[in-house]
Coordinates of C-alpha atoms in Angstrom, one line a residue:
X18 CA -34.8 141.2 23.1
X19 CA -34.2 138.5 25.7
X20 CA -31.8 136.7 23.4
X21 CA -29.9 139.8 23.0
X22 CA -29.5 140.4 26.7
X23 CA -28.4 136.7 27.2
X24 CA -25.8 137.1 24.4
X25 CA -24.4 140.3 26.0
X26 CA -24.2 138.7 29.4
X27 CA -22.3 135.8 27.9
X28 CA -20.0 138.2 26.1
X29 CA -19.2 140.1 29.4
X30 CA -18.6 136.8 31.3
X31 CA -16.1 135.8 28.5
X32 CA -14.3 139.1 28.8
X33 CA -14.1 138.8 32.5
X34 CA -12.7 135.3 32.4
X35 CA -10.1 136.5 29.9
X36 CA -9.0 139.4 32.1
X37 CA -8.8 137.1 35.1
X38 CA -6.8 134.6 33.1
X39 CA -4.5 137.3 31.9
X40 CA -4.0 138.7 35.4
X41 CA -3.2 135.4 36.8
X42 CA -0.7 134.8 34.0
X43 CA 1.0 138.1 34.8
X44 CA 1.1 137.3 38.5
X45 CA 2.6 133.9 37.8
X46 CA 5.1 135.5 35.5
X47 CA 6.1 138.0 38.2
X48 CA 6.2 135.4 40.8
X49 CA 8.4 133.2 38.6
X50 CA 10.7 136.2 37.9
X51 CA 10.9 136.8 41.7
X52 CA 11.7 133.2 42.4
X53 CA 14.4 133.2 39.7
X54 CA 15.8 136.4 41.3
X55 CA 15.7 134.9 44.7
X56 CA 17.3 131.7 43.5
X57 CA 20.0 133.6 41.7
X58 CA 20.5 135.7 44.8
X59 CA 20.7 132.7 47.1
X60 CA 23.0 130.9 44.8
X61 CA 25.4 133.8 44.1
X62 CA 25.4 135.4 47.6
X63 CA 28.9 135.2 49.1
X64 CA 28.0 132.6 51.7
X65 CA 25.5 130.0 52.2
X66 CA 21.8 130.2 52.9
X67 CA 19.7 127.6 54.7
X68 CA 16.4 127.1 56.4
X69 CA 16.1 124.9 59.5
X70 CA 13.4 124.0 61.9
X71 CA 13.2 125.5 65.4
X72 CA 13.8 122.1 67.0
X73 CA 16.6 120.8 69.3
X74 CA 18.5 119.4 66.2
X75 CA 17.9 122.2 63.9
X76 CA 16.6 120.0 61.1
X77 CA 17.7 121.3 57.7
X78 CA 14.6 122.2 55.6
X79 CA 16.5 123.8 52.6
X80 CA 20.0 124.6 51.6
X81 CA 21.5 126.8 48.9
X82 CA 24.1 125.6 46.5
X83 CA 26.5 128.1 48.2
X84 CA 25.8 126.4 51.4
X85 CA 26.7 123.0 50.1
X86 CA 29.7 124.3 48.3
X87 CA 31.0 126.1 51.4
X88 CA 31.3 123.0 53.3
X89 CA 31.9 120.4 50.5
X90 CA 28.9 118.2 51.1
X91 CA 26.0 117.0 49.0
X92 CA 22.5 116.9 50.4
X93 CA 22.8 113.1 50.6
X94 CA 26.1 113.4 52.5
X95 CA 24.3 115.7 55.1
X96 CA 21.4 113.3 55.4
X97 CA 23.7 110.4 55.9
X98 CA 26.5 111.8 58.0
X99 CA 24.6 114.4 60.1
X100 CA 21.2 112.9 60.1
X101 CA 19.9 116.0 58.3
X102 CA 20.4 118.1 61.4
X103 CA 22.5 121.3 61.3
X104 CA 23.5 121.1 65.0
X105 CA 25.5 117.9 64.0
X106 CA 27.5 119.9 61.5
X107 CA 28.6 122.4 64.1
X108 CA 32.0 121.8 65.7
X109 CA 31.4 119.8 68.8
X110 CA 33.4 122.3 71.0
X111 CA 31.0 125.1 69.9
X112 CA 27.6 123.3 70.0
X113 CA 26.8 124.0 73.7
X114 CA 28.0 127.6 73.3
X115 CA 25.8 128.5 70.3
X116 CA 22.7 126.8 71.9
X117 CA 23.1 129.0 75.0
X118 CA 23.7 132.1 72.8
X119 CA 20.6 131.4 70.7
X120 CA 18.4 131.2 73.9
X121 CA 20.0 134.4 75.2
X122 CA 19.4 136.3 72.0
X123 CA 15.9 135.1 71.3
X124 CA 14.9 136.3 74.8
X125 CA 15.6 139.8 73.5
X126 CA 14.1 139.5 69.9
X127 CA 14.0 137.3 66.8
X128 CA 17.3 138.2 65.2
X129 CA 20.4 136.2 65.7
X130 CA 24.2 136.8 65.3
X131 CA 26.6 134.1 66.0
X132 CA 30.2 133.1 65.4
X133 CA 31.1 129.4 65.4
X134 CA 32.9 126.7 63.5
X135 CA 31.3 124.2 61.1
X136 CA 32.8 120.8 60.1
X137 CA 34.0 120.7 56.5
X138 CA 34.3 117.5 54.4
X139 CA 37.8 118.2 53.3
X140 CA 40.0 120.4 55.6
X141 CA 39.8 121.9 59.0
X142 CA 36.5 123.5 60.3
X143 CA 35.4 126.8 58.9
X144 CA 34.6 129.7 61.0
X145 CA 31.2 131.3 60.0
X146 CA 29.3 134.4 61.0
X147 CA 25.5 133.4 61.2
X148 CA 23.1 136.2 60.5
X149 CA 19.7 134.6 61.2
X150 CA 16.1 135.3 62.1
X151 CA 13.3 133.2 63.6
X152 CA 10.1 133.5 61.4
X153 CA 6.7 131.9 61.0
X154 CA 6.7 129.6 57.9
X155 CA 3.1 130.3 57.2
X156 CA 1.8 127.1 58.6
X157 CA 1.9 128.1 62.2
X158 CA 5.4 126.7 62.8
X159 CA 8.6 128.7 63.3
X160 CA 11.9 128.2 61.5
X161 CA 15.3 129.8 61.2
X162 CA 16.3 131.6 58.0
X163 CA 20.1 131.9 58.1
X164 CA 22.9 133.4 56.1
X165 CA 26.4 132.0 56.8
X166 CA 29.5 134.0 55.8
X167 CA 33.0 132.5 55.9
X168 CA 35.2 134.5 58.4
X169 CA 38.0 132.0 58.7
X170 CA 40.6 134.3 57.4
X171 CA 39.5 137.1 59.8
X172 CA 39.4 134.6 62.6
X173 CA 43.0 133.5 61.8
X174 CA 44.1 137.2 61.8
X175 CA 42.3 137.8 65.1
X176 CA 44.0 134.7 66.6
X177 CA 47.4 135.9 65.2
X178 CA 46.8 139.3 66.8
X179 CA 45.7 137.7 70.1
X180 CA 48.8 135.6 70.2
X181 CA 51.0 138.6 69.3
X182 CA 49.4 140.7 72.1
X183 CA 49.8 137.7 74.5
X184 CA 53.5 137.5 73.6
X185 CA 53.8 141.2 74.2
X186 CA 52.1 140.9 77.5
X187 CA 54.5 138.1 78.5
X188 CA 57.4 140.2 77.5
X189 CA 56.1 143.2 79.4
X190 CA 55.5 141.1 82.5
X191 CA 59.0 139.9 82.4
X192 CA 60.6 143.2 82.0
X193 CA 60.9 146.2 84.2
X194 CA 60.2 148.7 81.4
X195 CA 56.9 150.5 81.6
X196 CA 54.8 151.1 78.5
X197 CA 52.7 154.2 78.4
X198 CA 50.2 155.9 76.1
X199 CA 49.2 159.6 76.5
X200 CA 46.1 160.7 74.7
X201 CA 47.0 164.3 74.0
X202 CA 43.5 165.4 73.1
X203 CA 41.8 163.7 76.1
X204 CA 44.8 164.4 78.3
X205 CA 44.7 160.9 79.7
X206 CA 47.6 158.6 80.4
X207 CA 47.7 154.8 80.6
X208 CA 50.6 152.7 81.9
X209 CA 51.4 149.1 81.7
X210 CA 51.0 147.0 85.0
X211 CA 54.7 147.4 85.6
X212 CA 54.1 150.9 86.9
X213 CA 52.5 149.7 90.1
X214 CA 54.8 146.8 90.4
X215 CA 57.8 149.1 90.4
X216 CA 56.6 152.1 92.3
X217 CA 53.8 150.6 94.5
X218 CA 50.9 153.0 93.6
X219 CA 48.6 153.9 90.8
X220 CA 49.9 156.6 88.4
X221 CA 48.1 159.8 87.6
X222 CA 45.9 159.0 84.6
X223 CA 43.7 162.1 83.8
X224 CA 44.3 165.8 83.5
X225 CA 48.0 165.1 83.5
X226 CA 49.0 168.5 81.9
X227 CA 47.7 170.0 85.1
X228 CA 48.4 167.3 87.7
X229 CA 51.8 166.1 86.9
X230 CA 53.6 169.5 87.3
X231 CA 52.1 169.7 90.8
X232 CA 53.1 166.1 91.7
X233 CA 55.7 165.2 94.2
X234 CA 56.3 161.8 92.6
X235 CA 58.7 163.3 90.1
X236 CA 61.8 164.9 91.6
X237 CA 61.4 168.6 91.6
X238 CA 65.0 169.1 90.1
X239 CA 63.9 167.0 87.1
X240 CA 60.4 168.4 86.7
X241 CA 61.5 171.0 84.1
X242 CA 62.9 168.3 81.9
X243 CA 59.7 166.2 82.2
X244 CA 57.4 169.2 81.4
X245 CA 59.6 170.0 78.4
X246 CA 59.1 166.5 76.9
X247 CA 55.4 166.8 77.4
X248 CA 55.4 170.2 75.6
X249 CA 57.5 168.6 72.7
X250 CA 55.1 165.8 72.3
X251 CA 52.0 168.1 72.3
X252 CA 53.8 170.3 69.8
X253 CA 54.3 167.4 67.5
X254 CA 58.0 166.8 68.0
X255 CA 58.3 163.2 66.5
X256 CA 60.7 161.8 69.2
X257 CA 61.8 163.0 72.7
X258 CA 63.9 161.5 75.3
X259 CA 65.0 162.6 78.9
X260 CA 66.1 161.3 82.3
X261 CA 64.3 162.0 85.5
X262 CA 63.7 160.5 89.0
X263 CA 60.5 159.0 90.1
X264 CA 59.4 158.4 93.7
X265 CA 58.3 155.0 95.0
X266 CA 55.8 154.3 97.7
X267 CA 58.4 154.5 100.4
X268 CA 59.6 157.9 99.2
X269 CA 62.8 156.8 97.5
X270 CA 63.6 158.3 94.1
X271 CA 64.8 156.1 91.2
X272 CA 66.4 157.2 88.0
X273 CA 64.4 156.5 84.8
X274 CA 64.8 157.3 81.1
X275 CA 61.6 158.2 79.1
X276 CA 61.3 157.7 75.4
X277 CA 58.2 159.2 73.7
X278 CA 57.2 158.9 70.0
X279 CA 54.2 161.0 68.7
X280 CA 51.4 159.5 66.6
X281 CA 49.4 161.8 64.2
X282 CA 45.9 161.8 62.7
X283 CA 45.2 162.0 59.0
X284 CA 45.5 165.9 59.2
X285 CA 49.0 165.7 60.7
X286 CA 48.0 166.8 64.1
X287 CA 49.6 165.1 67.1
X288 CA 47.0 162.9 68.9
X289 CA 49.0 160.5 71.0
X290 CA 52.5 160.0 72.5
X291 CA 53.5 156.3 73.1
X292 CA 56.7 155.2 74.5
X293 CA 58.6 153.4 77.3
X294 CA 60.0 154.3 80.7
X295 CA 63.3 152.4 81.4
X296 CA 64.8 151.8 84.8
X297 CA 68.3 153.3 84.7
X298 CA 69.0 153.6 88.4
X299 CA 71.7 151.0 88.4
X300 CA 73.3 152.6 85.3
X301 CA 73.3 155.9 87.1
X302 CA 74.8 154.5 90.2
X303 CA 77.5 152.8 88.2
X304 CA 78.4 156.1 86.3
X305 CA 78.4 157.8 89.8
X306 CA 80.8 155.2 91.1
X307 CA 83.0 155.6 88.1
X308 CA 83.0 159.3 88.4
X309 CA 83.8 159.0 92.1
X310 CA 86.7 156.8 91.3
X311 CA 87.9 159.2 88.7
X312 CA 87.5 162.3 90.6
X313 CA 87.7 161.4 94.2
X314 CA 90.4 160.0 96.5
X315 CA 89.2 156.6 97.5
X316 CA 90.8 156.7 100.9
X317 CA 89.5 160.2 102.1
X318 CA 86.4 160.7 100.0
X319 CA 87.6 164.2 98.9
X320 CA 88.8 165.3 95.4
X321 CA 92.0 163.7 94.1
X322 CA 94.9 165.8 92.9
X323 CA 93.9 166.0 89.2
X324 CA 90.3 167.0 90.0
X325 CA 91.1 169.5 92.7
X326 CA 93.6 171.3 90.5
X327 CA 91.3 171.4 87.6
X328 CA 88.3 172.6 89.6
X329 CA 90.2 175.2 91.4
X330 CA 91.8 176.5 88.3
X331 CA 88.4 176.8 86.6
X332 CA 86.9 178.6 89.7
X333 CA 89.9 181.0 89.7
X334 CA 89.4 181.7 86.0
X335 CA 85.7 182.6 86.7
X336 CA 84.6 186.1 85.8
X337 CA 85.0 188.6 88.5
X338 CA 83.6 192.1 88.5
X339 CA 84.8 194.7 91.0
X340 CA 82.0 196.2 92.9
X341 CA 79.7 193.3 92.2
X342 CA 79.3 192.4 95.9
X343 CA 81.5 189.4 95.6
X344 CA 84.5 189.5 98.0
X345 CA 87.6 190.7 96.2
X346 CA 90.0 188.2 97.7
X347 CA 90.6 184.5 97.7
X348 CA 92.9 182.1 99.5
X349 CA 94.8 178.9 98.9
X350 CA 95.9 176.6 101.7
X351 CA 98.4 173.6 101.4
X352 CA 98.3 171.3 104.6
X353 CA 101.0 168.9 105.2
X354 CA 101.0 166.3 108.0
X355 CA 104.3 166.6 109.9
X356 CA 106.5 163.6 110.0
X357 CA 103.8 161.3 108.4
X358 CA 106.3 158.6 107.5
X359 CA 107.2 158.3 111.1
X360 CA 103.6 157.7 111.8
X361 CA 103.4 154.9 109.3
X362 CA 106.6 153.3 110.5
X363 CA 105.6 153.5 114.2
X364 CA 101.9 152.6 114.1
X365 CA 101.5 150.9 110.8
X366 CA 99.9 151.9 107.5
X367 CA 96.3 151.2 108.7
X368 CA 96.8 153.8 111.4
X369 CA 98.4 156.1 108.8
X370 CA 95.4 155.7 106.6
X371 CA 93.1 156.5 109.5
X372 CA 95.1 159.7 110.2
X373 CA 94.7 160.8 106.6
X374 CA 90.9 160.2 106.7
X375 CA 90.7 162.1 110.0
X376 CA 92.6 165.1 108.4
X377 CA 90.2 165.1 105.5
X378 CA 87.3 165.0 107.9
X379 CA 88.7 168.0 109.8
X380 CA 89.1 169.9 106.5
X381 CA 85.5 169.1 105.6
X382 CA 84.3 170.2 109.0
X383 CA 85.9 173.7 108.5
X384 CA 84.6 174.2 105.0
X385 CA 82.1 177.0 104.1
X386 CA 79.8 177.0 101.1
X387 CA 81.8 177.2 98.0
X388 CA 85.0 176.1 99.6
X389 CA 87.0 173.3 97.8
X390 CA 89.3 170.6 99.3
X391 CA 91.4 167.8 97.9
X392 CA 94.2 165.5 98.5
X393 CA 97.2 166.5 96.4
X394 CA 99.8 164.0 97.8
X395 CA 100.4 161.2 100.1
X396 CA 100.1 163.5 103.2
X397 CA 99.4 166.8 101.6
X398 CA 95.9 168.4 101.1
X399 CA 94.7 171.5 99.4
X400 CA 92.0 173.9 100.6
X401 CA 90.6 176.8 98.4
X402 CA 88.6 179.6 99.8
X403 CA 87.0 181.6 96.9
X404 CA 85.5 184.3 98.9
X405 CA 87.6 186.1 101.5
X406 CA 86.7 189.4 103.0
X407 CA 89.5 189.9 105.6
X408 CA 92.8 188.2 106.5
X409 CA 91.5 187.5 109.9
X410 CA 88.8 185.4 108.4
X411 CA 91.4 183.1 107.0
X412 CA 93.6 183.2 110.1
X413 CA 90.6 182.2 112.3
X414 CA 89.7 179.4 110.0
X415 CA 93.2 178.1 110.1
X416 CA 93.3 178.2 113.8
X417 CA 90.0 176.4 114.1
X418 CA 91.4 173.8 111.6
X419 CA 94.7 173.4 113.6
X420 CA 92.6 173.0 116.7
X421 CA 90.7 170.1 115.1
X422 CA 93.9 168.6 113.7
X423 CA 95.5 168.6 117.1
X424 CA 92.8 166.2 118.3
X425 CA 93.9 163.5 115.8
X426 CA 96.0 160.7 117.2
X427 CA 97.3 157.8 115.1
X428 CA 96.6 155.4 118.0
X429 CA 95.0 155.4 121.5
X430 CA 97.6 156.9 123.9
X431 CA 99.7 158.2 121.1
X432 CA 100.6 161.9 121.0
X433 CA 98.6 164.0 118.5
X434 CA 99.8 164.8 115.1
X435 CA 100.9 168.2 114.0
X436 CA 100.5 169.9 110.7
X437 CA 102.2 172.6 108.7
X438 CA 100.1 174.9 106.5
X439 CA 101.1 177.3 103.7
X440 CA 98.7 180.1 102.9
X441 CA 98.4 182.5 100.0
X442 CA 95.9 185.3 100.3
X443 CA 95.5 187.7 97.4
X444 CA 93.1 189.7 95.3
X445 CA 90.8 187.9 92.8
X446 CA 92.6 189.7 90.0
X447 CA 95.4 187.2 90.6
X448 CA 93.9 184.2 89.1
X449 CA 96.9 182.2 87.8
X450 CA 96.6 178.9 89.6
X451 CA 100.2 177.9 89.3
X452 CA 101.5 181.1 90.6
X453 CA 99.2 181.0 93.6
X454 CA 100.0 177.4 94.3
X455 CA 103.7 178.2 94.3
X456 CA 103.1 181.0 96.7
X457 CA 101.2 178.8 99.1
X458 CA 103.8 176.0 98.6
X459 CA 106.6 178.6 99.3
X460 CA 104.9 179.6 102.5
X461 CA 104.6 175.8 103.5
X462 CA 108.2 175.3 102.8
X463 CA 109.1 178.3 105.0
X464 CA 106.9 177.0 107.8
X465 CA 108.6 173.6 107.6
X466 CA 112.0 175.3 107.9
X467 CA 110.6 177.2 110.8
X468 CA 109.9 174.2 113.1
X469 CA 106.6 172.9 111.5
X470 CA 103.4 172.8 113.6
X471 CA 102.1 176.1 112.5
X472 CA 101.2 178.1 109.4
X473 CA 102.8 180.8 107.2
X474 CA 101.0 183.3 105.1
X475 CA 102.6 184.3 102.0
X476 CA 101.8 187.7 100.2
X477 CA 102.3 187.5 96.4
X478 CA 104.2 190.7 95.7
X479 CA 104.9 194.2 97.1
X480 CA 102.4 195.5 94.5
X481 CA 99.7 193.9 96.6
X482 CA 100.8 195.6 99.9
X483 CA 97.2 196.7 100.5
X484 CA 96.0 193.1 100.3
X485 CA 93.8 193.3 103.4
X486 CA 92.5 196.3 105.4
X487 CA 93.2 194.5 108.6
X488 CA 96.7 193.4 107.7
X489 CA 98.7 196.1 106.2
X490 CA 102.4 195.0 105.8
X491 CA 104.0 197.7 103.7
X492 CA 107.0 196.4 101.9
X493 CA 107.2 193.3 103.9
X494 CA 106.3 190.3 101.6
X495 CA 105.3 187.5 104.1
X496 CA 104.8 186.7 107.6
X497 CA 104.7 183.6 109.8
X498 CA 102.4 182.9 112.7
X499 CA 103.4 179.8 114.8
X500 CA 101.0 177.6 116.7
X501 CA 101.7 176.4 120.1
X502 CA 100.4 173.3 121.9
X503 CA 99.3 175.0 125.1
X504 CA 95.6 175.9 124.3
X505 CA 95.2 177.7 127.6
X506 CA 98.0 180.2 126.8
X507 CA 98.1 180.6 123.0
X508 CA 101.0 182.8 122.1
X509 CA 99.7 184.6 119.0
X510 CA 103.0 186.5 118.3
X511 CA 103.6 187.1 114.7
X512 CA 107.0 187.6 113.3
X513 CA 107.3 189.1 109.8
X514 CA 109.9 187.6 107.5
X515 CA 111.5 188.8 104.3
X516 CA 110.8 186.9 101.0
X517 CA 113.2 184.1 100.4
X518 CA 114.0 185.3 96.9
X519 CA 115.0 188.8 98.3
X520 CA 117.3 187.3 100.9
X521 CA 120.2 187.0 98.6
X522 CA 120.0 190.8 98.0
X523 CA 119.8 191.7 101.6
X524 CA 122.8 193.8 102.7
X525 CA 122.7 192.4 106.2
X526 CA 126.0 191.5 107.7
X527 CA 124.6 189.9 110.8
X528 CA 125.8 186.3 110.8
X529 CA 124.2 183.8 113.1
X530 CA 126.5 180.8 113.7
X531 CA 123.4 178.5 113.7
X532 CA 121.1 179.9 111.1
X533 CA 123.2 182.1 108.9
X534 CA 121.8 185.4 107.7
X535 CA 118.5 187.2 107.3
X536 CA 115.3 185.1 107.3
X537 CA 116.7 182.3 109.3
X538 CA 118.3 184.5 111.8
X539 CA 114.9 186.2 112.3
X540 CA 113.4 182.8 113.4
X541 CA 116.5 182.1 115.5
X542 CA 116.4 185.3 117.4
X543 CA 112.7 185.0 117.9
X544 CA 113.1 181.5 119.4
X545 CA 115.8 182.8 121.7
X546 CA 114.0 186.0 122.6
X547 CA 117.0 187.9 121.1
X548 CA 114.8 190.2 119.1
X549 CA 115.3 191.1 115.4
X550 CA 118.8 192.3 114.4
X551 CA 118.8 195.9 113.6
X552 CA 120.7 195.4 110.4
X553 CA 117.8 193.3 109.0
X554 CA 115.5 196.2 108.1
X555 CA 116.0 199.8 107.2
X556 CA 114.4 202.2 109.7
X557 CA 111.4 202.6 107.4
X558 CA 111.0 198.9 107.0
X559 CA 111.5 198.5 110.8
X560 CA 108.7 201.0 111.5
X561 CA 106.4 199.0 109.0
X562 CA 107.4 195.8 110.7
X563 CA 106.4 197.3 114.1
X564 CA 103.0 198.5 112.7
X565 CA 102.3 195.1 111.2
X566 CA 103.1 193.3 114.3
X567 CA 100.7 195.6 116.3
X568 CA 98.0 195.3 113.7
X569 CA 98.4 191.5 113.6
X570 CA 98.4 191.4 117.5
X571 CA 95.3 193.5 117.5
X572 CA 93.5 191.2 115.1
X573 CA 94.3 188.2 117.3
X574 CA 93.3 189.8 120.6
X575 CA 96.8 190.0 122.0
X576 CA 96.5 193.7 122.7

């Protein structure tokens, strides 16, 4: 019995040893397999793996084949050239930096992430990304387990990008253009530093859709154009451009041109607008100067002949609706400086130029809103009054003008100049510029023949006998009012005269030895207080003449 128990125990012991040996073999096999897998992983990983001691030199304890292949060294090379220390393999310019970075990161944990350069056997240093961890090696010591990945290409691209951005910055710093970026979704706006350099203050950079329309930094006349370009960009219009004025810190506005290009997300929605703001203030001023030279008389600063003729003709051709509240009449004045050649010959051309400038200034001083003036000849000026309510309005304006003109002297101590003015006043329905100009020119000619220094008003035709409620002239076509120098006793007598074209048909037989017949004799007899010859008008016309004189005298305060 005892022998049987002993035999059973021996059998159990043998079985246990066999099981233990089998388990150990399985564990060794699994461990070997894991080691092979780890070796394969370390050898085939895209990069190099190494283990180094946590000492000042980072002594290398193990290196993968990928590590050796990455830098082109053998283990013997590393032991010989770098004394087996990894810190010696690091590019000298980066050694202090990574040591400092290691201490900083280990103060927060055991994981490390570094970028630095490592010396290579053949070729320039390689940039590596070092992903490491400080661990216990099982013997109470700590060491670094690190994976190095070659990032040289990425670093080269980053360097190229850095240089590109640096070049752009240099270019932007050397130009006056302003680069901007509007984040449409966030409603924020960023500008290059040139904004503050040019305008002297920080630009609005948030909630711009609400703040910019309320800002005084953009000229209010240009605000609609700026808002329109913002709406276009927000709506996804690919490209927009406009011109507007921006105020600087001193309150002066400068012209700028903005160009905006929209960027879209993957869904095609507009998310950003980027572009440039270009200084065009000098360009605008040059264009304005060219326009001034093309449209304005350089001596007097008023419209030149071509421009005033074009603008007045366009204004006359503008639509007019009776009963619209717009005055139904307009007037054209031609002002001629009397004996201007004599002024030039006597006082010199500089004084003559000064006289012309003073005449233009007098015309400007008698302008109302909407009136137009221009220089149409050497000593001739034109004035257009687009809205006339009464003849007396024009007469009063002319008298004020002549009073201002009478103050102009070509030189100190010289007598004042005189001017002759021809006037055409007629309904707005008459809008042919050439016809109206000829009427005013005919009135001017009549005034020159009548002694100058005054004005003549020409009525276009008999069909317009009811031209003005305050100046009914019946069948008489024109009248002349002469100015006198004595301002304390202004003789405002008006003498009506027949139209020059109708003179040849006049049956008058009165023959003045000095002036001939008809119109001229009227002026002669007026000058000599001889009255108007009875043969000049029929009785009906003479009665009309008397009524017109009384009406004119009443308008001018004579009676």
